[in-house]
Tab-separated table of C-alpha atoms in Angstrom:
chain	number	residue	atom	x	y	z
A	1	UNK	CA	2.910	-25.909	7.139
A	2	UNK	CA	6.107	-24.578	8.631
A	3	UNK	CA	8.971	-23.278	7.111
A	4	UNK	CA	11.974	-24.985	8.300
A	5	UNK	CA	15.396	-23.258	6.977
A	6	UNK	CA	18.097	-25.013	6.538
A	7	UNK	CA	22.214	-23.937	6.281
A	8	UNK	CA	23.233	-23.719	2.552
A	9	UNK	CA	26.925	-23.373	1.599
A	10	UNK	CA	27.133	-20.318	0.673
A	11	UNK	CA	25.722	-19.298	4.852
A	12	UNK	CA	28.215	-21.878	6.051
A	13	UNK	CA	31.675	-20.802	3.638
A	14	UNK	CA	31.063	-17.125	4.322
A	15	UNK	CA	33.841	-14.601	3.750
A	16	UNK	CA	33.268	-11.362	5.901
A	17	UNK	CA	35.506	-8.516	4.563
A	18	UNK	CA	38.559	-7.801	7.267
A	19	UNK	CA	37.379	-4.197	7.073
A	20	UNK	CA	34.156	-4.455	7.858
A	21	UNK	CA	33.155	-1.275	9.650
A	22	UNK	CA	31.717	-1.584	13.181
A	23	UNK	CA	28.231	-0.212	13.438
A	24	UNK	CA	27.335	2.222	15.714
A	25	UNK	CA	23.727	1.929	16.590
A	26	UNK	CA	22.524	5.384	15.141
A	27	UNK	CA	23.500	3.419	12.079
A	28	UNK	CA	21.124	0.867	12.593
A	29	UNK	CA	18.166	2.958	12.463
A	30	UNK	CA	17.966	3.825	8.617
A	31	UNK	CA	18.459	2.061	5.449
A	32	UNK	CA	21.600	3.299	4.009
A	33	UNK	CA	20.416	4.392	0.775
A	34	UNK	CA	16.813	5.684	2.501
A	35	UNK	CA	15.388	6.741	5.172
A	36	UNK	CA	13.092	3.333	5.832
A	37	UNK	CA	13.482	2.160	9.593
A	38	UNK	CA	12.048	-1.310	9.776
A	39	UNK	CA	12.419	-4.214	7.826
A	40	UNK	CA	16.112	-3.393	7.413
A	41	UNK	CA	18.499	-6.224	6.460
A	42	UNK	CA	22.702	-5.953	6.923
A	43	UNK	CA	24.363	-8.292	4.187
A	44	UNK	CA	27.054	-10.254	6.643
A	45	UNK	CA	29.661	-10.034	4.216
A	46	UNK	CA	30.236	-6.176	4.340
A	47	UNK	CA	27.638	-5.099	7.067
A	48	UNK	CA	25.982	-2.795	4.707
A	49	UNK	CA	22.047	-1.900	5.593
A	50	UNK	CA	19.453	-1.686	3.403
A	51	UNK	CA	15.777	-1.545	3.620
A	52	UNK	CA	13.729	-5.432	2.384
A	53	UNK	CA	12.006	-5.719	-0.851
A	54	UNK	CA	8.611	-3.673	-1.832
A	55	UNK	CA	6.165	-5.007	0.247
A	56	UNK	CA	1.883	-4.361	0.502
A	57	UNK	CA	0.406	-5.108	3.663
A	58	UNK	CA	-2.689	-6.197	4.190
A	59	UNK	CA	-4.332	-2.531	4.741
A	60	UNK	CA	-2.458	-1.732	1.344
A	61	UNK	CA	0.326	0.252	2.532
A	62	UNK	CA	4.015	-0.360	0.663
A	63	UNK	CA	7.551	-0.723	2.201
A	64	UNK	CA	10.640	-1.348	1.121
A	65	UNK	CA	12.508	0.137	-1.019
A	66	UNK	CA	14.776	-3.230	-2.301
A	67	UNK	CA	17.940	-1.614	-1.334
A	68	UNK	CA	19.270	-4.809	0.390
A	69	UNK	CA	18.297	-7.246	-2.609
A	70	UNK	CA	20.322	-4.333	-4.804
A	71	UNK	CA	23.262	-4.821	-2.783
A	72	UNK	CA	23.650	-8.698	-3.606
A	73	UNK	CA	22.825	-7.982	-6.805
A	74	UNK	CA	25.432	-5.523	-7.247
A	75	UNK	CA	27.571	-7.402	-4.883
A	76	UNK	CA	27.183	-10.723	-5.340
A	77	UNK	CA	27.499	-10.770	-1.257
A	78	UNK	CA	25.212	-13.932	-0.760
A	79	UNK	CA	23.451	-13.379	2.730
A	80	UNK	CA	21.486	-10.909	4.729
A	81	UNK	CA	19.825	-11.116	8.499
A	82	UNK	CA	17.200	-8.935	8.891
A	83	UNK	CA	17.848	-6.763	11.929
A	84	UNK	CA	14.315	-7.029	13.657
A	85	UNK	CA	14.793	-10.553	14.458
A	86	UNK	CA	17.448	-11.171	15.921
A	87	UNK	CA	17.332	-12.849	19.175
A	88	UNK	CA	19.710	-12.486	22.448
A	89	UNK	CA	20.274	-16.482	21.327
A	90	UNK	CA	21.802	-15.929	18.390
A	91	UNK	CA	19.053	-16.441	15.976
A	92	UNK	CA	17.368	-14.606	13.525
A	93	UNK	CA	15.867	-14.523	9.916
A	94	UNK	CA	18.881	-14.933	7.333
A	95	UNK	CA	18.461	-15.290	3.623
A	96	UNK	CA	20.843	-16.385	0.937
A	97	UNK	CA	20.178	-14.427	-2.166
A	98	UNK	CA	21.925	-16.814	-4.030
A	99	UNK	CA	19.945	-20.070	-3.380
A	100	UNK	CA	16.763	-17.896	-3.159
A	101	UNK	CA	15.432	-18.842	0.453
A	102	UNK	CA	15.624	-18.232	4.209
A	103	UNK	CA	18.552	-20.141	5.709
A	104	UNK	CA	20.077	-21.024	9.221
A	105	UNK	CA	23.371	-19.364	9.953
A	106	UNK	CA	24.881	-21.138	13.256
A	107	UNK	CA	27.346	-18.740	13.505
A	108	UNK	CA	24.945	-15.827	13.348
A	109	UNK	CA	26.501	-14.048	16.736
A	110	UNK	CA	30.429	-14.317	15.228
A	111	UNK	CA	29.518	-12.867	12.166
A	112	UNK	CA	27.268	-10.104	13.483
A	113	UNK	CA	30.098	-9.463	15.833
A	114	UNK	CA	32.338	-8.897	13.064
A	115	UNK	CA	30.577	-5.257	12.704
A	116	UNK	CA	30.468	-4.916	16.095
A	117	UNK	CA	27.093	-5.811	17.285
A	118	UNK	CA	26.249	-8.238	20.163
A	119	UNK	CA	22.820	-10.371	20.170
A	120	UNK	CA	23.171	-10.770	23.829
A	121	UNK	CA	21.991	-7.278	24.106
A	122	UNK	CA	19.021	-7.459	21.177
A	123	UNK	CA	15.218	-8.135	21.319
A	124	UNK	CA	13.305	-9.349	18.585
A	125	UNK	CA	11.343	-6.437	17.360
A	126	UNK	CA	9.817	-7.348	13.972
A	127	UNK	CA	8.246	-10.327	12.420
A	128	UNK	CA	10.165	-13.281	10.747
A	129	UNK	CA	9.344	-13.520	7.425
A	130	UNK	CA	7.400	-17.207	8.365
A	131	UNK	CA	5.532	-15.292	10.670
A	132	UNK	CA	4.551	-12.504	8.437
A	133	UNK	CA	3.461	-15.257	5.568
A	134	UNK	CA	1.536	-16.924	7.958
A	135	UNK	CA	-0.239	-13.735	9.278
A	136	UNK	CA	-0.974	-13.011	5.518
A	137	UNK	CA	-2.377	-16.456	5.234
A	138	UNK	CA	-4.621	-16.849	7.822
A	139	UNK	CA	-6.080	-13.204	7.197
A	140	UNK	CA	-6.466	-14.061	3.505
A	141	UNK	CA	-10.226	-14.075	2.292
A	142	UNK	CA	-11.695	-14.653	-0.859
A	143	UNK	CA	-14.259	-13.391	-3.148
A	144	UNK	CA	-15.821	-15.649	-5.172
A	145	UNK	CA	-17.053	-13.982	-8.356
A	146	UNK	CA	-17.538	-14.879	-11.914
A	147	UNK	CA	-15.555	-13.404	-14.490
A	148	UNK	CA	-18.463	-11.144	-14.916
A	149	UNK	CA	-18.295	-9.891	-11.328
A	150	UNK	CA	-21.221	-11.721	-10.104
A	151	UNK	CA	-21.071	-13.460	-6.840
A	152	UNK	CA	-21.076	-16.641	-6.929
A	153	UNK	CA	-23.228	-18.899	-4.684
A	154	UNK	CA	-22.053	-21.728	-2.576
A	155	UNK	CA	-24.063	-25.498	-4.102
């Protein structure tokens, strides 16, 4: 299994605001709203940055504080690209909040432009998020116990 993203409309009919704010990249380093530095998502209607949704990984740790998925909700602003991926070829993870999955942007580099950021000059630093569900998949083990909390022993 592979996840294969597709453009949705609301990706391909995007409206970036005309004020947008360029970024500088000491703004890129935080979530807006926190003081996470990873997993950080910028919606590409406004360029605002939040941190990804509450997360445990597989030691048990949490991240995220959901301050990007609070933006569209507030918002209504439709898509976010999550800042770690983003290649110098113009790709990266994007997801539309409003059709609930990870989606291709083609014009990923024009609208990240639009707050002033270049992908010719990025490296991927994080995880997609089909690489992270795969890592959590192949390190996935199970128990197998009764509902009594006995082991249960292969036939």
């Amino acid at each position: 299994w592979e996840l294969e993203p597709k453009p949705c409309p609301h990706v391909n009919g995007l409206v970036q605001l005309s004020d947008a704010p360029k970024l500088a990249a000491k703004e890129l380093a935080h979530c807006a709203l926190c003081d996470i530095n990873n997993n950080l998502w910028i919606c590409l209607t406004c360029g605002h940055l939040g941190c990804g949704r509450r997360q445990y990984d597989l030691t048990g740790q949490m991240s995220g504080n959901g301050h990007a998925l609070n933006h569209a909700n507030l918002t209504g602003h439709p898509c976010a690209c999550k800042l770690g991926t983003i290649t110098p070829e113009g790709t990266g993870d994007v997801y539309c909040y409003t059709c609930d999955e990870t989606v291709i942007d083609t014009k990923l580099p024009q609208h990240l432009a639009t707050f002033g950021i270049a992908v010719a000059g990025l490296q991927k630093t994080e995880k997609t998020m089909a690489e992270m569900e795969l890592d959590q998949n192949l390190n996935l083990t199970f128990n197998p116990a009764s509902e009594e909390g006995r082991q249960l022993i292969p036939a």
